[in-house]
Short mmCIF file of C-alpha atoms in Angstrom, two decimals:
data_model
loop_
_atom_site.label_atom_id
_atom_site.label_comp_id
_atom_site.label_asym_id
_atom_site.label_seq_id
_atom_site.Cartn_x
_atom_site.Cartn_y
_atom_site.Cartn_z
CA UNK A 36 -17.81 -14.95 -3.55
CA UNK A 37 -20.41 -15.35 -0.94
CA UNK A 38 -23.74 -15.26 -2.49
CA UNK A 39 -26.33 -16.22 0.40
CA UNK A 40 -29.42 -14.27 0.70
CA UNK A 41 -27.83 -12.22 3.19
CA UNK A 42 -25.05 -11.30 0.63
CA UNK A 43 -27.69 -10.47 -1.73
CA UNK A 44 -30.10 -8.79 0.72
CA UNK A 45 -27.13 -6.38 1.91
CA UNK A 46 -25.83 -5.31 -1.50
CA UNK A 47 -22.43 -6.93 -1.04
CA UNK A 48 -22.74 -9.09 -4.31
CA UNK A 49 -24.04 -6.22 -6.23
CA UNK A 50 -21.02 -3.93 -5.19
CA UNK A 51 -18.72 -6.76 -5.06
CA UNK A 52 -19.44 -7.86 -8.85
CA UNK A 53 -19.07 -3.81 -9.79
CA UNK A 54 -16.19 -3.25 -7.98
CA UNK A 55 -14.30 -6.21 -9.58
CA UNK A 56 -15.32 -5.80 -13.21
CA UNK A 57 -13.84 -1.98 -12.67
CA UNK A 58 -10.42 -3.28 -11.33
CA UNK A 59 -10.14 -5.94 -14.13
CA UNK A 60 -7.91 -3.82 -16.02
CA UNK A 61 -5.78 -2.78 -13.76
CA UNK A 62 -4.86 -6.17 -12.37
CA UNK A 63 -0.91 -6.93 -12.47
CA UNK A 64 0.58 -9.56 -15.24
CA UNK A 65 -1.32 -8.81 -18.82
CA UNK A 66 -1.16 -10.62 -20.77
CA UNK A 67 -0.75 -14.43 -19.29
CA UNK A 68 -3.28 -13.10 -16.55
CA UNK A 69 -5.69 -15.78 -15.46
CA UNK A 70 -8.80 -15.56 -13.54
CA UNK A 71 -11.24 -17.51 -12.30
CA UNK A 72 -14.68 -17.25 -9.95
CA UNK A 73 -16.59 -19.70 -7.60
CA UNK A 74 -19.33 -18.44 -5.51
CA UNK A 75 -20.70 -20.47 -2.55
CA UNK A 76 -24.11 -20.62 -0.74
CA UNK A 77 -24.88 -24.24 0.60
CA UNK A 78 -22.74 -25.42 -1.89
CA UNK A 79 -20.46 -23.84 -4.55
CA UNK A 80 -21.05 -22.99 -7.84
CA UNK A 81 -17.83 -23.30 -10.67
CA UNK A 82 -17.91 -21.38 -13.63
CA UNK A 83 -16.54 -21.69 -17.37
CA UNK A 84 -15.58 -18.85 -18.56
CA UNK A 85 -13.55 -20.36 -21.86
CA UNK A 86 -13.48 -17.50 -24.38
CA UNK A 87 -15.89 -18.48 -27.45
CA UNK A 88 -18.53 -19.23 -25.12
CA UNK A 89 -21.94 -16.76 -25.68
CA UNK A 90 -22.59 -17.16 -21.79
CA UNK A 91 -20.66 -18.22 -18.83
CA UNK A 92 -21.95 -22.08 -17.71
CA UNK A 93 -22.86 -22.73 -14.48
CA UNK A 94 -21.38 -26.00 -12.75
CA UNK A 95 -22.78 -26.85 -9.18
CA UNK A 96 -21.12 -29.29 -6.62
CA UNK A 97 -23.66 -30.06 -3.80
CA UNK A 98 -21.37 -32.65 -1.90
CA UNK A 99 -19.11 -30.84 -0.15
CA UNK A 100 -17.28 -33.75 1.81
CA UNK A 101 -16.64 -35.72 -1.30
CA UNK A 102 -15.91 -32.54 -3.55
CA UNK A 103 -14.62 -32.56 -7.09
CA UNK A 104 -13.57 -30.31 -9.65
CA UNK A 105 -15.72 -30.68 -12.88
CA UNK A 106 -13.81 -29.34 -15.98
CA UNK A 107 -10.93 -28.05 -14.38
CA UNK A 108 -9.16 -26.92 -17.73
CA UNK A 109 -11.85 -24.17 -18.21
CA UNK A 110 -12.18 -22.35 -14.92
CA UNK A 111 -9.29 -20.50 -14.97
CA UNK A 112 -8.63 -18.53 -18.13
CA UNK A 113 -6.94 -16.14 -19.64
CA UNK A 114 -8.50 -12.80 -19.02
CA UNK A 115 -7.97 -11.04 -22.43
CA UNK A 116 -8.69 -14.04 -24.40
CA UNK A 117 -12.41 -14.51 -22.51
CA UNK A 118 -12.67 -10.62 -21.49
CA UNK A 119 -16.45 -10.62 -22.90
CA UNK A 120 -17.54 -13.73 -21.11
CA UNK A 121 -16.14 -12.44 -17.89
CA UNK A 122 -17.74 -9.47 -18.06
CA UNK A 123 -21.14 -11.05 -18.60
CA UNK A 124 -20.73 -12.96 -15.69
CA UNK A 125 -19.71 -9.76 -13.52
CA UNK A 126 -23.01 -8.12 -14.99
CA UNK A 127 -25.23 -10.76 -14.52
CA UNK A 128 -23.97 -11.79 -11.03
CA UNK A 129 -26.02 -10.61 -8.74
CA UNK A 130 -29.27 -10.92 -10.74
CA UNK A 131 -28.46 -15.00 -10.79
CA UNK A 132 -28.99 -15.02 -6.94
CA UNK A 133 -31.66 -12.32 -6.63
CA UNK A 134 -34.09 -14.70 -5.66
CA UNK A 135 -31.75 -17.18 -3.08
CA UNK A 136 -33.16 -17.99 0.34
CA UNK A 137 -30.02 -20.02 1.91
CA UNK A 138 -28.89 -18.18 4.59
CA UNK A 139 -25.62 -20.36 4.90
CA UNK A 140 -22.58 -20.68 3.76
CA UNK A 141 -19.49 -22.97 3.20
CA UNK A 142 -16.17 -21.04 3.05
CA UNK A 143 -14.01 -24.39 3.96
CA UNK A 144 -15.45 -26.19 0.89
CA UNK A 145 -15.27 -23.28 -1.54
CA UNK A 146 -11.80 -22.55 -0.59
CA UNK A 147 -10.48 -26.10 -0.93
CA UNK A 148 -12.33 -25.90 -4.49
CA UNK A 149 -10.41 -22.75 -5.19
CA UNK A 150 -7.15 -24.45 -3.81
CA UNK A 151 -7.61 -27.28 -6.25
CA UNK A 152 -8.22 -25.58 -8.92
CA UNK A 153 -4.83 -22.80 -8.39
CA UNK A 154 -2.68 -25.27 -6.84
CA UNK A 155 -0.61 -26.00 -10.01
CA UNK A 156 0.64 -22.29 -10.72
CA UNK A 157 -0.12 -20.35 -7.32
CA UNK A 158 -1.44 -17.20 -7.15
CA UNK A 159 -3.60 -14.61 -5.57
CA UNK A 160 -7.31 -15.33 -4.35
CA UNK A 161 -9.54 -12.83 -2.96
CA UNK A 162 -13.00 -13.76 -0.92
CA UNK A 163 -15.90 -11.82 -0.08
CA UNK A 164 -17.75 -13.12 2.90
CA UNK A 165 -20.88 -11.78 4.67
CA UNK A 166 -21.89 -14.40 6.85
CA UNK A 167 -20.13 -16.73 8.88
CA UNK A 168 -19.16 -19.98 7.10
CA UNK A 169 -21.25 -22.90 9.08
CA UNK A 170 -21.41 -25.45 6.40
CA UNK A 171 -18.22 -28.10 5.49
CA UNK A 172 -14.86 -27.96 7.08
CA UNK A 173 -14.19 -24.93 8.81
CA UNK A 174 -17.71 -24.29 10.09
CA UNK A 175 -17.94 -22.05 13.00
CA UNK A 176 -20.12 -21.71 15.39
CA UNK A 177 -21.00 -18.21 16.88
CA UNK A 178 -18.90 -17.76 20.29
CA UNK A 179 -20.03 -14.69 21.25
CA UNK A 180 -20.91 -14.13 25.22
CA UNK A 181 -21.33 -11.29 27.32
CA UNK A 182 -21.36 -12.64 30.42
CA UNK A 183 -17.47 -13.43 29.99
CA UNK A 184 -16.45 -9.85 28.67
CA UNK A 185 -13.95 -8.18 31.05
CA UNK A 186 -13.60 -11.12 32.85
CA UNK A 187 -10.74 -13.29 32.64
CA UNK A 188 -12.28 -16.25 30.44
CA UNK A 189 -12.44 -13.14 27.75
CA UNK A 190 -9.34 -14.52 26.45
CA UNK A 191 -10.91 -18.08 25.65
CA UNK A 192 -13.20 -15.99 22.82
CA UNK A 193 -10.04 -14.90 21.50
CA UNK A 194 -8.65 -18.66 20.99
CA UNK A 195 -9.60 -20.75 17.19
CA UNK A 196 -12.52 -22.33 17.48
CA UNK A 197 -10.62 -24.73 14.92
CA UNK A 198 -7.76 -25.15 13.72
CA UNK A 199 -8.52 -26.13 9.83
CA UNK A 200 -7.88 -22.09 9.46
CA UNK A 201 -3.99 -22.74 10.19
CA UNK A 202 -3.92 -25.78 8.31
CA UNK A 203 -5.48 -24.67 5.05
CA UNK A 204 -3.66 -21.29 5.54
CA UNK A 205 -0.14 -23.15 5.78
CA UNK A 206 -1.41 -25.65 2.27
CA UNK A 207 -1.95 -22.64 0.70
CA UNK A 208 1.17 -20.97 1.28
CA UNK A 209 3.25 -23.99 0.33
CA UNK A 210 1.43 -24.13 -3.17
CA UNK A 211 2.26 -20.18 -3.08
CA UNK A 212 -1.13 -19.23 -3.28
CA UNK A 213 -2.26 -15.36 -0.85
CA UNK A 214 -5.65 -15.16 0.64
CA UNK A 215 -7.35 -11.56 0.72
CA UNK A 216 -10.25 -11.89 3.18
CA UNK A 217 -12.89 -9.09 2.70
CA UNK A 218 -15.25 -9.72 5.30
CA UNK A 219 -18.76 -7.77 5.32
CA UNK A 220 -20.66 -8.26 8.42
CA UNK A 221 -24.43 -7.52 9.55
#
């Protein structure tokens, strides 16, 4: 999940974090269903969510060429089992990042995190995305330029930037893992 300022600024966390707590119960596979969150800014943000715990913990990774997975056993868990610590971290969401001023955002990194830590059993991942990723692999660059539209060289806009897009997308499906890409622009 996104959570720049302009994520938090447009509402998108808020109704993002309501819209998933509402849909926990009607996701697919109870009772081995497993979830998991990581939410990304300049740098992305792991969470425990091990049932027992009072609060969700917090675990930031700033380095996002040399990234690492701490306590990979606890940030995907069973949803029944740690039901009440998930849904104190929906809650309290988007008041954790009322405050952020980082206007960036690194999709690559956080997906690679996500990829690490789903890799072993596959699975579904959804991400919400408000502003375009310009931070780690798979930044982007805006492209946009009117002076080319209806010409010809319009076709060049319509051309990757990059190709890490195809190359994660094709890791992914090999470990059997779906990306839903919910994209909310300015």
């Amino acid at each position: 999940i996104d959570v720049s300022a302009t994520s938090v600024k447009s509402g998108m966390l808020k109704s993002v974090a309501a819209a998933i707590s509402t849909s926990l119960d009607d996701l697919p596979g109870a009772p081995r269903t497993q979830v998991g969150f990581l939410t990304y800014d300049e740098s992305v943000h792991y969470y425990s969510l091990k049932s027992g715990l009072a609060n969700p913990q917090m675990l930031v990774v700033a380095d996002l060429v040399e990234l690492f997975v701490p306590a990979p056993d606890d940030l995907l868990v069973n949803l029944q089992e740690s039901r009440e610590v998930v849904d104190i971290f929906l809650q309290n969401l988007p008041s954790m990042f009322e405050n952020n001023n980082n206007e960036a955002a690194c999709l690559g990194p956080a997906l690679k995190a996500a990829f690490t830590v789903t890799k072993h059993i596959g699975g579904k991942m959804c991400v919400f995305q408000s502003v375009l990723p310009t931070l780690g692999d798979g930044a982007l660059t805006p492209r946009e330029n009117n002076q080319i539209m209806g010409t010809p060289d319009e076709v060049k806009l319509l051309r990757p930037s990059v190709n890490w897009y195809k190359d994660t997308a094709i890791e992914f499906s090999r470990a059997q893992i779906s990306v839903d890409m919910f994209l909310f622009p300015r």
